[in-house]
C-alpha cells in the first residue's frame, strides 16, 4: 500500500496541532451589556439596544427597515405573515435545510413544498423551484446554504413571472454576496439567525430586513402580539387586528448583537479566505468534490461541505469520514432531506384527530396535492449520501487549513491506492 499509514490503522495523525480556538465574546459585549443593564429596563420597546441593532444592521445591508426577533425561525414566521402567506397557500423552500425554515410555514397553516438542490452548490435553483410551482404557490423561501449564495438572478425572474413573494433565508449565510449584492437584500424580505452556531451569536435571535414600509410595519406587529406602538413605544392605532406572536428580542440580546455585528466582517472574511484556500488545496485530489461557489457569488463558509466520489475512491463516505476523524479532523454530517421527516411522511403536523382530518393538507381551503416522494428530489440524495461537513472557524490558522488538506489528500490517496491494489 502506498502513502503514509492512516491514523485509523495506527499511523501518525495528519493534523499535527490542535485547531486554534478563540473567544467569541469579550470586552465589547460586556460594555454593551453593562449599558443595557444601566438603562434599568431590558424591554426592547423602552430600551435602545435592540433599536440600535436594527438600525446598524439595516444600514450595513442598505435596507430601510429591520425588525429583531427571538430567533430566525421566528423571523421567518414574521416574514411569511408579513408577505401574506395564509391557509391554503404553498411555500417552496429547500429540501436540505434546518427545521427553522419549514416549521413557520406550517405555523401559518400553509403547506411546505420542497425543491431539490444543485449537487455542487447545495442550493435550490430556478429550475428546481419551477418544477414545484402550482396555482397554490404564494412564496419562495430561498435558503442560502452553508454560506453560499443561491443563484438569485434566475430565481427572482421566475418569481416575478409567477408573482411570488421571495423571502431569503440567510441564517447560514451572513455577509454572503451575489453579483455584488448582499444576500437577504434581493427578495421582498431577508432573515438572519443569531443562534449560537452561526457566524455571530446572541445565544438565540433573529432579524428581518426589508425596504418595504408596509411589510416592515406588519413584521413589527407580527413580532409584538399585534400591539401597534408609535416611536415612543406608546399604543397607537387599533389593537390586535390579527393573530401575532410575542417574538420580541430582549435588550440583553440586542446589546450582545451590537458588539457581534461589529465583528461580522472580520469573521466572514476569515471564513471565506479559509474556504477558498481549502478548496484550492483539495481541488486537485482525485475523488474529492469540493463545494462550488455559485457563479458571481462570494461565500462566507459557515461550514465546509465537500463530497467524495465513492466509486473513484473505493470507499464509503462513512468509512472515509471515520478515517478523517482519526486523522484529527472535526468531520461529521447531519445532512438530511427534510421532506422525509416523519411529520411529512405521516402528515402528523398536529396531534391526531379521531376523524383522521390532517391539517393543513385536508383543509378545505387547500386545493393542492403535495406529495413528499423521495424520487422528487434526486440531487439531494447525492449530497446526503456522499457529503462530509468540516467544521469551520474564523479562529483557524493557515496551518490548520493546510493540515486539513493534507489529511484529506492522505486519506483519499490511501483508499485510491487500495482500490488499485497497490
Ligand atoms: C437555513 C436555516 N434557516 C433557519 C434556521 C433557524 O434559525 P434559528 O435557530 O435562529 O431559529 C436555521 C438554524 O440553524 C438555519 O440553518
Short mmCIF file of C-alpha atoms and ligand atoms in Angstrom, two decimals:
data_model
loop_
_atom_site.label_atom_id
_atom_site.label_comp_id
_atom_site.label_asym_id
_atom_site.label_seq_id
_atom_site.Cartn_x
_atom_site.Cartn_y
_atom_site.Cartn_z
CA UNK A 1 0.00 0.00 0.00
CA UNK A 2 1.40 3.44 -0.91
CA UNK A 3 1.31 6.58 1.24
CA UNK A 4 1.58 7.18 4.95
CA UNK A 5 -0.40 4.73 7.04
CA UNK A 6 -3.81 6.01 8.05
CA UNK A 7 -4.25 7.08 11.66
CA UNK A 8 -7.31 4.83 11.84
CA UNK A 9 -4.97 1.90 11.14
CA UNK A 10 -2.39 3.03 13.71
CA UNK A 11 -0.38 5.51 11.60
CA UNK A 12 0.53 9.07 12.64
CA UNK A 13 -2.16 11.75 12.57
CA UNK A 14 -2.04 14.18 9.66
CA UNK A 15 -3.33 17.00 11.84
CA UNK A 16 -0.25 17.68 13.93
CA UNK A 17 -1.55 20.55 16.03
CA UNK A 18 -4.98 21.17 17.56
CA UNK A 19 -7.25 23.54 15.67
CA UNK A 20 -6.92 27.04 17.03
CA UNK A 21 -9.81 28.16 19.20
CA UNK A 22 -10.78 31.65 20.25
CA UNK A 23 -13.22 33.59 22.40
CA UNK A 24 -16.23 34.85 20.53
CA UNK A 25 -17.34 37.17 23.31
CA UNK A 26 -15.25 39.65 25.25
CA UNK A 27 -14.90 43.21 26.45
CA UNK A 28 -17.01 44.64 23.62
CA UNK A 29 -20.03 42.51 24.56
CA UNK A 30 -19.54 43.27 28.27
CA UNK A 31 -19.52 47.00 27.62
CA UNK A 32 -22.78 46.80 25.67
CA UNK A 33 -24.35 44.54 28.29
CA UNK A 34 -23.45 46.93 31.10
CA UNK A 35 -25.01 49.79 29.18
CA UNK A 36 -28.13 47.70 28.60
CA UNK A 37 -28.46 46.96 32.31
CA UNK A 38 -27.85 50.59 33.19
CA UNK A 39 -30.99 51.50 31.23
CA UNK A 40 -32.96 49.91 34.07
CA UNK A 41 -35.11 48.10 31.52
CA UNK A 42 -34.46 45.06 29.35
CA UNK A 43 -37.61 45.60 27.31
CA UNK A 44 -36.80 46.41 23.69
CA UNK A 45 -39.69 48.81 23.35
CA UNK A 46 -38.26 51.01 26.11
CA UNK A 47 -34.51 50.38 25.70
CA UNK A 48 -32.11 51.47 22.98
CA UNK A 49 -30.02 48.40 22.22
CA UNK A 50 -32.40 46.39 20.04
CA UNK A 51 -33.40 49.53 18.17
CA UNK A 52 -29.74 50.35 17.56
CA UNK A 53 -29.01 46.80 16.43
CA UNK A 54 -31.83 47.03 13.92
CA UNK A 55 -30.62 50.42 12.69
CA UNK A 56 -26.98 49.31 12.32
CA UNK A 57 -27.89 46.08 10.55
CA UNK A 58 -30.30 47.82 8.19
CA UNK A 59 -27.65 50.45 7.41
CA UNK A 60 -24.96 47.83 6.86
CA UNK A 61 -27.05 46.00 4.31
CA UNK A 62 -28.52 49.17 2.82
CA UNK A 63 -32.10 48.36 3.80
CA UNK A 64 -34.65 50.79 5.17
CA UNK A 65 -36.11 48.60 7.89
CA UNK A 66 -35.11 45.81 10.26
CA UNK A 67 -37.19 44.04 12.91
CA UNK A 68 -35.49 41.94 15.60
CA UNK A 69 -36.94 38.65 16.81
CA UNK A 70 -36.19 35.86 19.27
CA UNK A 71 -34.82 33.51 16.58
CA UNK A 72 -34.54 33.14 12.84
CA UNK A 73 -37.41 30.66 12.98
CA UNK A 74 -39.46 33.49 14.45
CA UNK A 75 -38.09 35.90 11.83
CA UNK A 76 -39.22 33.54 9.05
CA UNK A 77 -42.65 33.26 10.66
CA UNK A 78 -42.92 37.02 10.85
CA UNK A 79 -41.78 37.43 7.24
CA UNK A 80 -44.24 34.82 5.97
CA UNK A 81 -47.08 36.55 7.80
CA UNK A 82 -45.96 39.94 6.53
CA UNK A 83 -45.99 38.90 2.87
CA UNK A 84 -49.44 37.39 3.38
CA UNK A 85 -48.84 33.64 3.41
CA UNK A 86 -52.00 32.08 4.77
CA UNK A 87 -54.23 28.99 4.94
CA UNK A 88 -54.29 27.10 1.63
CA UNK A 89 -51.03 28.52 0.32
CA UNK A 90 -47.93 26.58 -0.63
CA UNK A 91 -44.45 27.90 0.11
CA UNK A 92 -41.48 26.44 -1.71
CA UNK A 93 -38.25 26.01 0.21
CA UNK A 94 -35.14 23.85 0.14
CA UNK A 95 -35.21 20.11 0.68
CA UNK A 96 -31.94 20.47 2.60
CA UNK A 97 -32.30 22.94 5.43
CA UNK A 98 -32.95 23.39 9.11
CA UNK A 99 -36.39 22.77 10.61
CA UNK A 100 -36.47 26.51 11.30
CA UNK A 101 -37.13 27.07 7.59
CA UNK A 102 -40.27 24.96 7.28
CA UNK A 103 -41.84 24.99 10.77
CA UNK A 104 -43.04 28.60 10.39
CA UNK A 105 -44.73 27.74 7.08
CA UNK A 106 -46.84 25.23 8.98
CA UNK A 107 -47.50 27.75 11.75
CA UNK A 108 -49.18 29.84 9.06
CA UNK A 109 -51.26 26.74 8.26
CA UNK A 110 -49.68 26.80 4.84
CA UNK A 111 -48.06 23.82 3.10
CA UNK A 112 -44.29 23.50 2.66
CA UNK A 113 -43.16 22.22 -0.72
CA UNK A 114 -39.56 21.18 -1.10
CA UNK A 115 -37.34 21.99 -4.06
CA UNK A 116 -34.27 19.95 -4.95
CA UNK A 117 -30.77 21.40 -4.69
CA UNK A 118 -27.82 21.69 -7.02
CA UNK A 119 -25.47 18.82 -6.09
CA UNK A 120 -22.38 21.07 -6.04
CA UNK A 121 -23.60 24.44 -4.68
CA UNK A 122 -26.19 22.73 -2.43
CA UNK A 123 -28.69 25.48 -3.18
CA UNK A 124 -32.16 25.41 -4.68
CA UNK A 125 -32.19 26.79 -8.23
CA UNK A 126 -34.70 28.47 -10.54
CA UNK A 127 -35.19 25.11 -12.30
CA UNK A 128 -35.81 23.09 -9.13
CA UNK A 129 -38.17 25.79 -7.86
CA UNK A 130 -40.00 26.00 -11.20
CA UNK A 131 -40.66 22.24 -11.03
CA UNK A 132 -42.63 22.79 -7.80
CA UNK A 133 -44.75 25.81 -8.69
CA UNK A 134 -48.51 25.20 -8.63
CA UNK A 135 -51.53 27.52 -8.62
CA UNK A 136 -51.28 27.37 -4.79
CA UNK A 137 -47.73 28.70 -4.59
CA UNK A 138 -47.61 32.01 -2.75
CA UNK A 139 -43.97 32.41 -1.83
CA UNK A 140 -40.46 31.05 -2.13
CA UNK A 141 -38.23 30.87 0.92
CA UNK A 142 -34.79 30.78 -0.69
CA UNK A 143 -32.23 29.12 1.58
CA UNK A 144 -28.65 30.24 1.03
CA UNK A 145 -26.99 27.13 2.41
CA UNK A 146 -23.72 26.97 4.34
CA UNK A 147 -22.63 30.48 3.40
CA UNK A 148 -23.10 30.05 -0.35
CA UNK A 149 -25.49 32.45 -2.10
CA UNK A 150 -28.20 30.93 -4.26
CA UNK A 151 -28.27 31.92 -7.92
CA UNK A 152 -30.72 34.75 -7.32
CA UNK A 153 -30.88 36.26 -10.83
CA UNK A 154 -32.93 33.47 -12.42
CA UNK A 155 -34.83 32.86 -9.17
CA UNK A 156 -36.02 36.47 -8.97
CA UNK A 157 -37.00 36.40 -12.64
CA UNK A 158 -39.04 33.26 -12.10
CA UNK A 159 -40.68 34.71 -9.00
CA UNK A 160 -41.63 37.88 -10.86
CA UNK A 161 -43.12 35.83 -13.68
CA UNK A 162 -45.30 33.88 -11.25
CA UNK A 163 -45.96 36.83 -8.91
CA UNK A 164 -44.39 35.04 -5.97
CA UNK A 165 -43.16 36.63 -2.78
CA UNK A 166 -39.47 35.98 -2.13
CA UNK A 167 -38.03 35.65 1.35
CA UNK A 168 -34.31 34.97 1.65
CA UNK A 169 -33.25 32.67 4.49
CA UNK A 170 -29.72 33.84 5.27
CA UNK A 171 -29.43 32.04 8.61
CA UNK A 172 -26.26 30.28 7.44
CA UNK A 173 -25.01 32.97 5.08
CA UNK A 174 -24.28 36.23 6.85
CA UNK A 175 -22.38 38.63 4.56
CA UNK A 176 -22.52 36.35 1.52
CA UNK A 177 -22.92 38.25 -1.75
CA UNK A 178 -24.39 37.56 -5.14
CA UNK A 179 -23.11 39.69 -8.02
CA UNK A 180 -22.11 42.37 -5.54
CA UNK A 181 -25.40 42.35 -3.61
CA UNK A 182 -25.78 41.10 -0.05
CA UNK A 183 -27.91 38.03 0.39
CA UNK A 184 -31.11 38.98 2.15
CA UNK A 185 -31.47 42.22 0.21
CA UNK A 186 -32.71 40.90 -3.13
CA UNK A 187 -36.09 39.43 -2.27
CA UNK A 188 -39.06 41.11 -0.57
CA UNK A 189 -37.61 40.28 2.83
CA UNK A 190 -34.40 38.75 4.21
CA UNK A 191 -33.89 36.94 7.51
CA UNK A 192 -30.77 36.17 9.57
CA UNK A 193 -30.06 33.93 12.56
CA UNK A 194 -28.17 34.89 15.69
CA UNK A 195 -28.29 31.42 17.23
CA UNK A 196 -25.12 30.19 18.84
CA UNK A 197 -23.90 28.11 15.87
CA UNK A 198 -24.00 30.99 13.43
CA UNK A 199 -21.31 33.44 12.28
CA UNK A 200 -22.40 35.79 15.05
CA UNK A 201 -24.44 34.89 18.11
CA UNK A 202 -26.60 36.37 20.82
CA UNK A 203 -27.46 32.88 22.11
CA UNK A 204 -30.72 32.91 20.15
CA UNK A 205 -32.07 35.69 17.99
CA UNK A 206 -33.13 36.67 14.51
CA UNK A 207 -33.62 39.70 12.29
CA UNK A 208 -35.86 40.51 9.33
CA UNK A 209 -34.89 43.21 6.83
CA UNK A 210 -36.87 44.85 4.08
CA UNK A 211 -37.15 48.07 2.11
CA UNK A 212 -40.92 47.93 2.10
CA UNK A 213 -42.55 50.08 4.74
CA UNK A 214 -45.82 48.16 4.70
CA UNK A 215 -44.05 44.80 5.13
CA UNK A 216 -41.89 46.26 7.90
CA UNK A 217 -44.95 47.56 9.70
CA UNK A 218 -46.65 44.19 9.50
CA UNK A 219 -43.47 42.44 10.62
CA UNK A 220 -43.24 44.70 13.68
CA UNK A 221 -46.84 43.85 14.60
CA UNK A 222 -46.35 40.13 13.96
CA UNK A 223 -43.36 40.09 16.31
CA UNK A 224 -45.12 42.06 19.04
CA UNK A 225 -48.55 40.46 19.68
CA UNK A 226 -50.02 42.88 17.18
CA UNK A 227 -49.58 45.79 19.58
CA UNK A 228 -49.26 48.91 17.49
CA UNK A 229 -46.67 51.24 19.00
CA UNK A 230 -45.55 54.65 17.98
CA UNK A 231 -41.95 55.90 18.11
CA UNK A 232 -42.19 56.35 21.89
CA UNK A 233 -43.45 52.81 22.42
CA UNK A 234 -46.94 54.01 23.34
CA UNK A 235 -50.01 52.36 21.90
CA UNK A 236 -51.00 53.87 18.60
CA UNK A 237 -53.77 52.72 16.32
CA UNK A 238 -56.01 49.65 16.54
CA UNK A 239 -55.06 46.87 18.95
CA UNK A 240 -54.77 43.24 17.84
CA UNK A 241 -56.06 43.34 14.30
CA UNK A 242 -54.77 39.83 13.53
CA UNK A 243 -53.02 36.80 15.01
CA UNK A 244 -49.46 37.53 16.13
CA UNK A 245 -46.85 36.20 18.50
CA UNK A 246 -44.50 37.66 21.07
CA UNK A 247 -41.17 37.29 19.30
CA UNK A 248 -39.55 40.38 20.84
CA UNK A 249 -35.81 40.37 21.33
CA UNK A 250 -34.57 41.36 24.79
CA UNK A 251 -32.19 44.25 25.36
CA UNK A 252 -29.51 41.80 26.55
CA UNK A 253 -29.54 40.06 23.17
CA UNK A 254 -29.65 43.42 21.42
CA UNK A 255 -26.57 44.53 23.34
CA UNK A 256 -24.57 41.41 22.51
CA UNK A 257 -25.80 41.62 18.92
CA UNK A 258 -24.39 45.14 18.55
CA UNK A 259 -20.93 44.02 19.66
CA UNK A 260 -21.13 40.92 17.48
CA UNK A 261 -22.23 42.89 14.44
CA UNK A 262 -19.03 44.92 14.63
CA UNK A 263 -17.03 41.68 14.36
CA UNK A 264 -19.06 40.30 11.49
CA UNK A 265 -16.91 41.48 8.58
CA UNK A 266 -13.72 40.11 10.15
CA UNK A 267 -15.40 36.77 10.91
CA UNK A 268 -16.83 36.38 7.42
CA UNK A 269 -13.65 37.49 5.65
CA UNK A 270 -11.59 34.95 7.60
CA UNK A 271 -14.04 32.17 6.89
CA UNK A 272 -14.20 32.98 3.21
CA UNK A 273 -10.42 33.02 2.93
CA UNK A 274 -10.16 29.70 4.75
CA UNK A 275 -12.77 28.15 2.49
CA UNK A 276 -11.13 29.41 -0.67
CA UNK A 277 -7.72 28.19 0.48
CA UNK A 278 -9.05 24.75 1.36
CA UNK A 279 -10.80 24.43 -1.98
CA UNK A 280 -7.60 25.40 -3.83
CA UNK A 281 -5.67 22.74 -1.93
CA UNK A 282 -8.11 19.85 -2.27
CA UNK A 283 -9.49 20.55 -5.74
CA UNK A 284 -6.75 18.60 -7.50
CA UNK A 285 -7.26 15.46 -5.38
CA UNK A 286 -8.94 12.71 -7.44
CA UNK A 287 -12.23 11.57 -5.91
CA UNK A 288 -12.73 14.75 -3.85
CA UNK A 289 -15.53 17.14 -4.81
CA UNK A 290 -15.16 20.48 -3.02
CA UNK A 291 -18.16 22.81 -2.83
CA UNK A 292 -18.74 25.06 -5.83
CA UNK A 293 -19.41 28.70 -5.07
CA UNK A 294 -22.37 29.99 -7.10
CA UNK A 295 -21.03 31.89 -10.13
CA UNK A 296 -20.94 35.58 -9.27
CA UNK A 297 -21.11 34.70 -5.60
CA UNK A 298 -18.93 35.35 -2.58
CA UNK A 299 -19.47 32.77 0.13
CA UNK A 300 -18.81 33.02 3.83
CA UNK A 301 -18.26 29.36 4.52
CA UNK A 302 -20.43 28.67 7.55
CA UNK A 303 -19.41 25.05 7.37
CA UNK A 304 -17.35 23.44 4.65
CA UNK A 305 -19.36 20.77 2.86
CA UNK A 306 -17.43 18.55 0.47
CA UNK A 307 -18.46 15.36 -1.27
CA UNK A 308 -16.49 12.29 -2.19
CA UNK A 309 -16.74 10.09 -5.25
CA UNK A 310 -17.18 6.76 -3.52
CA UNK A 311 -16.68 4.83 -6.77
CA UNK A 312 -13.40 6.52 -7.66
CA UNK A 313 -12.02 6.14 -4.14
CA UNK A 314 -13.40 2.67 -3.48
CA UNK A 315 -14.63 3.65 -0.04
CA UNK A 316 -17.93 4.63 1.51
CA UNK A 317 -18.50 8.13 2.80
CA UNK A 318 -18.93 6.82 6.35
CA UNK A 319 -15.63 4.97 6.27
CA UNK A 320 -13.85 7.95 4.71
CA UNK A 321 -15.24 10.22 7.39
CA UNK A 322 -14.12 7.93 10.19
CA UNK A 323 -10.64 7.93 8.69
CA UNK A 324 -10.67 11.75 8.58
CA UNK A 325 -11.81 11.93 12.20
CA UNK A 326 -8.94 9.63 13.19
CA UNK A 327 -6.52 12.00 11.38
CA UNK A 328 -7.77 14.74 13.72
CA UNK A 329 -10.39 16.46 11.56
CA UNK A 330 -13.72 17.55 13.03
CA UNK A 331 -15.62 15.77 10.26
CA UNK A 332 -19.27 14.84 10.52
CA UNK A 333 -22.60 15.04 8.82
CA UNK A 334 -26.07 15.91 9.83
CA UNK A 335 -27.21 16.12 6.26
CA UNK A 336 -30.86 15.28 5.91
CA UNK A 337 -33.50 15.72 3.31
CA UNK A 338 -36.26 17.28 5.32
CA UNK A 339 -39.16 16.02 3.19
CA UNK A 340 -38.59 12.53 4.57
CA UNK A 341 -39.15 13.59 8.18
CA UNK A 342 -41.89 11.71 9.96
CA UNK A 343 -44.16 14.74 10.21
CA UNK A 344 -44.36 14.97 6.39
CA UNK A 345 -44.45 11.27 5.63
CA UNK A 346 -47.19 10.67 8.25
CA UNK A 347 -48.80 14.10 7.85
CA UNK A 348 -48.64 14.36 11.62
CA UNK A 349 -48.29 18.11 11.85
CA UNK A 350 -50.82 18.43 14.65
CA UNK A 351 -51.89 15.91 17.30
CA UNK A 352 -54.10 13.27 15.61
CA UNK A 353 -57.85 13.79 15.44
CA UNK A 354 -60.35 10.96 15.80
CA UNK A 355 -61.79 11.61 12.33
CA UNK A 356 -58.33 11.47 10.73
CA UNK A 357 -58.58 15.02 9.42
CA UNK A 358 -54.97 16.24 9.00
CA UNK A 359 -54.36 19.97 8.79
CA UNK A 360 -53.14 21.71 6.69
CA UNK A 361 -53.32 19.02 3.97
CA UNK A 362 -57.02 18.19 4.41
CA UNK A 363 -58.05 21.79 4.94
CA UNK A 364 -60.92 22.71 2.56
CA UNK A 365 -59.02 25.90 1.70
CA UNK A 366 -56.09 23.86 0.40
CA UNK A 367 -56.61 22.87 -3.21
CA UNK A 368 -53.18 21.39 -3.82
CA UNK A 369 -51.91 17.81 -3.71
CA UNK A 370 -48.39 17.95 -2.37
CA UNK A 371 -46.62 14.60 -2.11
CA UNK A 372 -43.31 14.15 -0.39
CA UNK A 373 -41.90 11.44 -2.68
CA UNK A 374 -38.25 10.51 -2.39
CA UNK A 375 -37.90 10.45 -6.17
CA UNK A 376 -38.96 14.12 -6.33
CA UNK A 377 -35.54 15.40 -5.34
CA UNK A 378 -32.78 13.15 -6.69
CA UNK A 379 -29.85 15.55 -6.27
CA UNK A 380 -30.23 15.94 -2.55
CA UNK A 381 -29.60 12.22 -2.09
CA UNK A 382 -26.18 12.61 -3.68
CA UNK A 383 -25.31 15.21 -1.09
CA UNK A 384 -26.86 13.32 1.81
CA UNK A 385 -25.08 10.11 0.86
CA UNK A 386 -21.66 11.43 -0.10
CA UNK A 387 -21.33 14.75 1.76
CA UNK A 388 -18.93 15.42 4.60
CA UNK A 389 -19.15 18.51 6.76
CA UNK A 390 -15.94 20.02 8.04
CA UNK A 391 -16.44 22.48 10.86
CA UNK A 392 -15.12 25.96 10.14
CA UNK A 393 -13.96 28.72 12.40
CA UNK A 394 -12.68 32.24 11.95
CA UNK A 395 -10.06 31.38 14.56
CA UNK A 396 -8.43 28.66 12.47
CA UNK A 397 -4.91 29.42 11.28
CA UNK A 398 -3.48 28.98 7.78
CA UNK A 399 -1.67 25.98 9.17
CA UNK A 400 -4.97 24.46 10.31
CA UNK A 401 -6.24 24.73 6.75
CA UNK A 402 -3.05 23.28 5.25
CA UNK A 403 -3.11 20.31 7.63
CA UNK A 404 -6.80 19.74 6.90
CA UNK A 405 -5.97 19.50 3.20
CA UNK A 406 -3.03 17.19 3.89
CA UNK A 407 -5.32 14.87 5.88
CA UNK A 408 -7.90 14.75 3.10
CA UNK A 409 -5.21 14.07 0.49
CA UNK A 410 -3.69 11.35 2.65
CA UNK A 411 -6.98 9.52 3.24
CA UNK A 412 -8.02 9.85 -0.41
CA UNK A 413 -4.65 8.58 -1.66
CA UNK A 414 -4.72 5.61 0.71
CA UNK A 415 -8.13 4.38 -0.39
CA UNK A 416 -7.49 5.10 -4.06
CA UNK A 417 -4.28 3.03 -3.84
CA UNK A 418 -6.11 0.23 -2.02
CA UNK A 419 -8.70 0.22 -4.78
CA UNK A 420 -6.00 -0.12 -7.43
CA UNK A 421 -4.48 -2.92 -5.35
CA UNK A 422 -1.08 -1.35 -4.54
C1 LIG B 1 -31.09 27.64 7.00
C2 LIG B 1 -31.66 27.90 8.35
N1 LIG B 1 -32.84 28.52 8.46
C3 LIG B 1 -33.40 28.78 9.65
C4 LIG B 1 -32.77 28.43 10.83
C5 LIG B 1 -33.42 28.72 12.12
O1 LIG B 1 -32.64 29.59 12.88
P1 LIG B 1 -32.85 29.74 14.45
O2 LIG B 1 -32.16 28.61 15.11
O3 LIG B 1 -32.22 31.07 14.76
O4 LIG B 1 -34.30 29.76 14.70
C6 LIG B 1 -31.52 27.81 10.79
C7 LIG B 1 -30.82 27.42 12.01
O5 LIG B 1 -29.98 26.56 12.07
C8 LIG B 1 -30.94 27.53 9.50
O6 LIG B 1 -29.75 26.93 9.39
#
